[in-house]
Amino acid sequence: MNINTHTYSPVGPRSGRSVHRGGHPDGGPWFRLLDRERRLLSLLAEHKVLTTDQIATLEFASVRRAQDRLRKLREMGMLFAFRESLYGGGTSQTHHALGYSGARLIAAQRAQKPPAPAAYALSLERLACSPTLGHRLGVNGFFCDLAALHHLANANPVQGLTQWWSEKQCTDMFWTHILRDDQLYPDGYGCWEERGHIVRFFLEYDNGTESLKTVTSKLTNY
């Protein structure tokens, strides 16, 4: 699926993961990735976390195939996976974020400085423990559901969800260009194309934590 988006993962000695030593570049893992896996790493670099079902919707024919490949990517250090404990027992669906090896490869692809290991580990801990994790997953789930409509219709590649920006992308793009006190802070931005028609939209996603008055008052800024 081409969309424009400009608690475990222990790696053992038999995982096949390349060992990176300072001063010794290793681009081998990048060339062992399929195109869909490179797209997945890019999506996670921007949108931070996706569930197994969301990833299956975007890039795989079935959840089982997604699970098998995601396990391999975790063994390579490309992904970091964790689950939430649920009230009443059990755990949530597996959540996937960009692992350190994946972050290094994305940084190399974009000609950026790679993250420091300790700092990146801390960022993953903060992501997993964030009180806004559910909100982020809800936003990402909305866009993944739109992408699923494209798959179900077996649509032309230039139709369906063709653009998906994160909250950070929206903030970086829009708030610096507005001179008024009212500024745009959408949870996401997307573009839907179908039969020659284009709909561009902002997403304000709420889990019921804000009053209806607060939510509707945001419309004025748009």
Short mmCIF file of C-alpha atoms in Angstrom, two decimals, residues 9-17 75-76:
data_model
loop_
_atom_site.label_atom_id
_atom_site.label_comp_id
_atom_site.label_asym_id
_atom_site.label_seq_id
_atom_site.Cartn_x
_atom_site.Cartn_y
_atom_site.Cartn_z
CA SER A 9 12.09 -7.99 21.05
CA PRO A 10 14.99 -9.73 22.74
CA VAL A 11 17.60 -10.56 20.14
CA GLY A 12 19.63 -13.69 20.74
CA PRO A 13 22.92 -14.75 19.19
CA ARG A 14 21.16 -16.95 16.64
CA SER A 15 18.74 -14.36 15.37
CA GLY A 16 20.77 -13.60 12.26
CA ARG A 17 20.99 -9.94 13.20
CA GLU A 75 14.36 -10.91 15.53
CA MET A 76 16.31 -8.63 13.19
#
